[in-house]
Amino acid sequence: MLGVGAYRTRNLPTRSELLPLPIGEMTWTLTDHRGRSVRPADWAGRPVMVFFGFTWCPDVCPTTLSDISLWLEELGADADRMIVALISVDPERDTPDVLADYVSNFDQRILGLTGSADEVAQAAADFRATYRRVAKDAGDYTMDHTAGVFLFHPDGRFASIIDFHEDRRFAVPKIRRTLS
Amino acid sequence: MKHFLLAAALILSAPAVMACETVTIGDLTIEHAWSKATIGAGRPGVFYVEITNAGSVDDALIGIATPAAGMPMLHETVVQDGIASMPHAMSIPVPAGQNVQLSPGGYHGMLMGLTTALKEGDSFPVTLSFEKAGEVTVNVDVLSLRAEGPDCADAGQ
């Protein structure tokens, strides 16, 4: 139920200053899992679905990527033009090679994006996403991070967020609204 | 005892459907124990299971142990204000007459310090410690990283 509350809070007009920038106003540069440089301008004219996560994440991230893979399967070729990307909040461990290994487990349309610590910080700022390193035992650490899936229209306008605990039945219609 | 012998026989003969096996201890029924494949042994594995308390006394899952990982812990995924975090859970309540699921996006076992990478099709034992019912060992099926749960005829009821 926390998830539902968070989702509603996010959509209140008073919080609109915290909504993601339009893609065209973003300034990040990242590297995809094939080692290619990616900028917001590369996504111009295409619907976009972005999720922040990290490959060391045992529960939320594989669950979300499994969900996204199922949504993409359901949408079929309709979603072929969509940019679908996982942006790592753990660039220290998530190199392009590590991301390539990871995303190969999910729908082939999903890109893995990473970069330097500053590059990832810029991307998170543009999407108004947050993340935080949390120390664990023996020098290990995990990451708290924004768990929603961001959707954008082909013209770059922010469309909506699919909340982590939102009923999956609402996800595919939300995505569809960005495809036309 | 019969249950354990039966379970042991099934484990030896039908490894592919162990996640669909049921183990009981006292009033507790434990079923649908599964995990996800990991990329290498460096990343933590995950452990999901379903526990039903048919008795009239509240119990609680207070720990897990497994030869598959040096540091298995109970965690809960919490999403607050859109931010996911994964606090340690000291214990997971198993109230009388209720069904509790360790499942994606909620309570789960986090298997840190894996002794080896978990591969799809493998299985490994996990011993669950309950406050009142004591200890019971279940066999855990490793499903794909994409899996959303075991495909049992009675699953998702």
PDB file of C-alpha atoms in Angstrom, chain A residues 72-178:
ATOM      1  CA  LEU A  72       7.129  -5.617 -24.088  1.00  0.00           C
ATOM      2  CA  GLU A  73       6.104  -9.130 -25.106  1.00  0.00           C
ATOM      3  CA  GLU A  74       2.450  -8.170 -24.739  1.00  0.00           C
ATOM      4  CA  LEU A  75       2.990  -5.017 -26.827  1.00  0.00           C
ATOM      5  CA  GLY A  76       4.934  -6.974 -29.426  1.00  0.00           C
ATOM      6  CA  ALA A  77       6.143  -5.079 -32.486  1.00  0.00           C
ATOM      7  CA  ASP A  78       4.160  -1.993 -31.362  1.00  0.00           C
ATOM      8  CA  ALA A  79       6.939  -1.327 -28.844  1.00  0.00           C
ATOM      9  CA  ASP A  80       9.841  -1.865 -31.255  1.00  0.00           C
ATOM     10  CA  ARG A  81      10.374   1.875 -31.687  1.00  0.00           C
ATOM     11  CA  MET A  82      10.334   2.471 -27.949  1.00  0.00           C
ATOM     12  CA  ILE A  83      13.605   3.212 -26.139  1.00  0.00           C
ATOM     13  CA  VAL A  84      13.671   0.991 -23.037  1.00  0.00           C
ATOM     14  CA  ALA A  85      16.585   1.538 -20.675  1.00  0.00           C
ATOM     15  CA  LEU A  86      17.870   0.489 -17.268  1.00  0.00           C
ATOM     16  CA  ILE A  87      20.110   3.263 -15.891  1.00  0.00           C
ATOM     17  CA  SER A  88      22.520   1.898 -13.284  1.00  0.00           C
ATOM     18  CA  VAL A  89      22.776   3.776  -9.976  1.00  0.00           C
ATOM     19  CA  ASP A  90      25.849   1.667  -9.160  1.00  0.00           C
ATOM     20  CA  PRO A  91      28.354   2.595 -11.892  1.00  0.00           C
ATOM     21  CA  GLU A  92      31.250   1.486  -9.673  1.00  0.00           C
ATOM     22  CA  ARG A  93      30.238  -2.161 -10.183  1.00  0.00           C
ATOM     23  CA  ASP A  94      28.015  -1.911 -13.273  1.00  0.00           C
ATOM     24  CA  THR A  95      30.415  -1.563 -16.189  1.00  0.00           C
ATOM     25  CA  PRO A  96      29.027  -1.879 -19.732  1.00  0.00           C
ATOM     26  CA  ASP A  97      30.197  -5.527 -19.802  1.00  0.00           C
ATOM     27  CA  VAL A  98      28.438  -6.340 -16.533  1.00  0.00           C
ATOM     28  CA  LEU A  99      25.270  -4.671 -17.835  1.00  0.00           C
ATOM     29  CA  ALA A 100      25.501  -6.616 -21.109  1.00  0.00           C
ATOM     30  CA  ASP A 101      25.572  -9.881 -19.162  1.00  0.00           C
ATOM     31  CA  TYR A 102      22.642  -8.720 -17.039  1.00  0.00           C
ATOM     32  CA  VAL A 103      20.279  -7.383 -19.703  1.00  0.00           C
ATOM     33  CA  SER A 104      20.834 -10.504 -21.835  1.00  0.00           C
ATOM     34  CA  ASN A 105      18.518 -12.242 -19.339  1.00  0.00           C
ATOM     35  CA  PHE A 106      15.585 -10.034 -20.272  1.00  0.00           C
ATOM     36  CA  ASP A 107      13.784  -8.712 -23.368  1.00  0.00           C
ATOM     37  CA  GLN A 108      16.375  -7.894 -26.028  1.00  0.00           C
ATOM     38  CA  ARG A 109      14.966  -4.373 -26.464  1.00  0.00           C
ATOM     39  CA  ILE A 110      16.146  -3.350 -22.965  1.00  0.00           C
ATOM     40  CA  LEU A 111      19.324  -1.226 -22.960  1.00  0.00           C
ATOM     41  CA  GLY A 112      21.694  -1.055 -19.988  1.00  0.00           C
ATOM     42  CA  LEU A 113      23.148   2.415 -19.386  1.00  0.00           C
ATOM     43  CA  THR A 114      25.983   3.401 -17.080  1.00  0.00           C
ATOM     44  CA  GLY A 115      28.701   6.043 -16.854  1.00  0.00           C
ATOM     45  CA  SER A 116      30.991   7.806 -14.422  1.00  0.00           C
ATOM     46  CA  ALA A 117      29.599   8.709 -10.997  1.00  0.00           C
ATOM     47  CA  ASP A 118      29.053  12.296 -12.231  1.00  0.00           C
ATOM     48  CA  GLU A 119      27.353  11.167 -15.437  1.00  0.00           C
ATOM     49  CA  VAL A 120      24.922   8.950 -13.539  1.00  0.00           C
ATOM     50  CA  ALA A 121      24.273  11.760 -11.044  1.00  0.00           C
ATOM     51  CA  GLN A 122      23.385  14.093 -13.937  1.00  0.00           C
ATOM     52  CA  ALA A 123      21.008  11.520 -15.438  1.00  0.00           C
ATOM     53  CA  ALA A 124      19.305  10.983 -12.067  1.00  0.00           C
ATOM     54  CA  ALA A 125      18.971  14.765 -11.620  1.00  0.00           C
ATOM     55  CA  ASP A 126      17.375  15.132 -15.069  1.00  0.00           C
ATOM     56  CA  PHE A 127      14.870  12.357 -14.329  1.00  0.00           C
ATOM     57  CA  ARG A 128      14.364  13.686 -10.761  1.00  0.00           C
ATOM     58  CA  ALA A 129      15.325  10.215  -9.555  1.00  0.00           C
ATOM     59  CA  THR A 130      17.213   9.686  -6.319  1.00  0.00           C
ATOM     60  CA  TYR A 131      19.600   7.020  -5.103  1.00  0.00           C
ATOM     61  CA  ARG A 132      21.714   6.500  -2.037  1.00  0.00           C
ATOM     62  CA  ARG A 133      24.520   4.128  -1.161  1.00  0.00           C
ATOM     63  CA  VAL A 134      23.802   2.086   2.001  1.00  0.00           C
ATOM     64  CA  ALA A 135      26.753   0.395   3.741  1.00  0.00           C
ATOM     65  CA  LYS A 136      26.350  -3.249   4.736  1.00  0.00           C
ATOM     66  CA  ASP A 137      28.615  -5.664   6.593  1.00  0.00           C
ATOM     67  CA  ALA A 138      32.177  -6.428   5.485  1.00  0.00           C
ATOM     68  CA  GLY A 139      32.561  -3.393   3.213  1.00  0.00           C
ATOM     69  CA  ASP A 140      29.634  -4.487   1.078  1.00  0.00           C
ATOM     70  CA  TYR A 141      26.936  -2.018   0.111  1.00  0.00           C
ATOM     71  CA  THR A 142      23.545  -1.805  -1.503  1.00  0.00           C
ATOM     72  CA  MET A 143      21.644   1.057  -3.108  1.00  0.00           C
ATOM     73  CA  ASP A 144      18.320   2.647  -2.271  1.00  0.00           C
ATOM     74  CA  HIS A 145      16.842   4.052  -5.467  1.00  0.00           C
ATOM     75  CA  THR A 146      13.741   5.397  -7.201  1.00  0.00           C
ATOM     76  CA  ALA A 147      11.764   2.282  -8.132  1.00  0.00           C
ATOM     77  CA  GLY A 148       9.167   3.649 -10.562  1.00  0.00           C
ATOM     78  CA  VAL A 149       9.290   3.187 -14.330  1.00  0.00           C
ATOM     79  CA  PHE A 150       9.308   6.545 -16.184  1.00  0.00           C
ATOM     80  CA  LEU A 151       7.372   6.929 -19.441  1.00  0.00           C
ATOM     81  CA  PHE A 152       7.822   9.691 -22.039  1.00  0.00           C
ATOM     82  CA  HIS A 153       5.940  10.585 -25.212  1.00  0.00           C
ATOM     83  CA  PRO A 154       7.797  10.569 -28.584  1.00  0.00           C
ATOM     84  CA  ASP A 155       8.107  14.393 -28.387  1.00  0.00           C
ATOM     85  CA  GLY A 156      10.003  13.985 -25.111  1.00  0.00           C
ATOM     86  CA  ARG A 157       7.224  15.108 -22.770  1.00  0.00           C
ATOM     87  CA  PHE A 158       7.041  13.206 -19.482  1.00  0.00           C
ATOM     88  CA  ALA A 159       3.963  10.919 -19.641  1.00  0.00           C
ATOM     89  CA  SER A 160       3.636   8.983 -16.379  1.00  0.00           C
ATOM     90  CA  ILE A 161       5.257   6.690 -13.854  1.00  0.00           C
ATOM     91  CA  ILE A 162       4.450   3.011 -13.404  1.00  0.00           C
ATOM     92  CA  ASP A 163       4.825   2.526  -9.669  1.00  0.00           C
ATOM     93  CA  PHE A 164       6.596  -0.576  -8.362  1.00  0.00           C
ATOM     94  CA  HIS A 165       3.536  -1.951  -6.601  1.00  0.00           C
ATOM     95  CA  GLU A 166       0.999  -0.756  -9.131  1.00  0.00           C
ATOM     96  CA  ASP A 167      -1.386  -3.341 -10.556  1.00  0.00           C
ATOM     97  CA  ARG A 168       0.275  -4.724 -13.687  1.00  0.00           C
ATOM     98  CA  ARG A 169      -2.990  -4.450 -15.621  1.00  0.00           C
ATOM     99  CA  PHE A 170      -2.576  -0.662 -15.670  1.00  0.00           C
ATOM    100  CA  ALA A 171       0.969  -0.741 -17.001  1.00  0.00           C
ATOM    101  CA  VAL A 172       0.403  -1.837 -20.587  1.00  0.00           C
ATOM    102  CA  PRO A 173      -2.358   0.758 -21.272  1.00  0.00           C
ATOM    103  CA  LYS A 174      -0.085   3.464 -19.815  1.00  0.00           C
ATOM    104  CA  ILE A 175       2.728   2.408 -22.134  1.00  0.00           C
ATOM    105  CA  ARG A 176       0.354   2.248 -25.094  1.00  0.00           C
ATOM    106  CA  ARG A 177      -0.607   5.892 -24.575  1.00  0.00           C
ATOM    107  CA  THR A 178       3.011   6.860 -25.296  1.00  0.00           C
TER     108      THR A 178
END
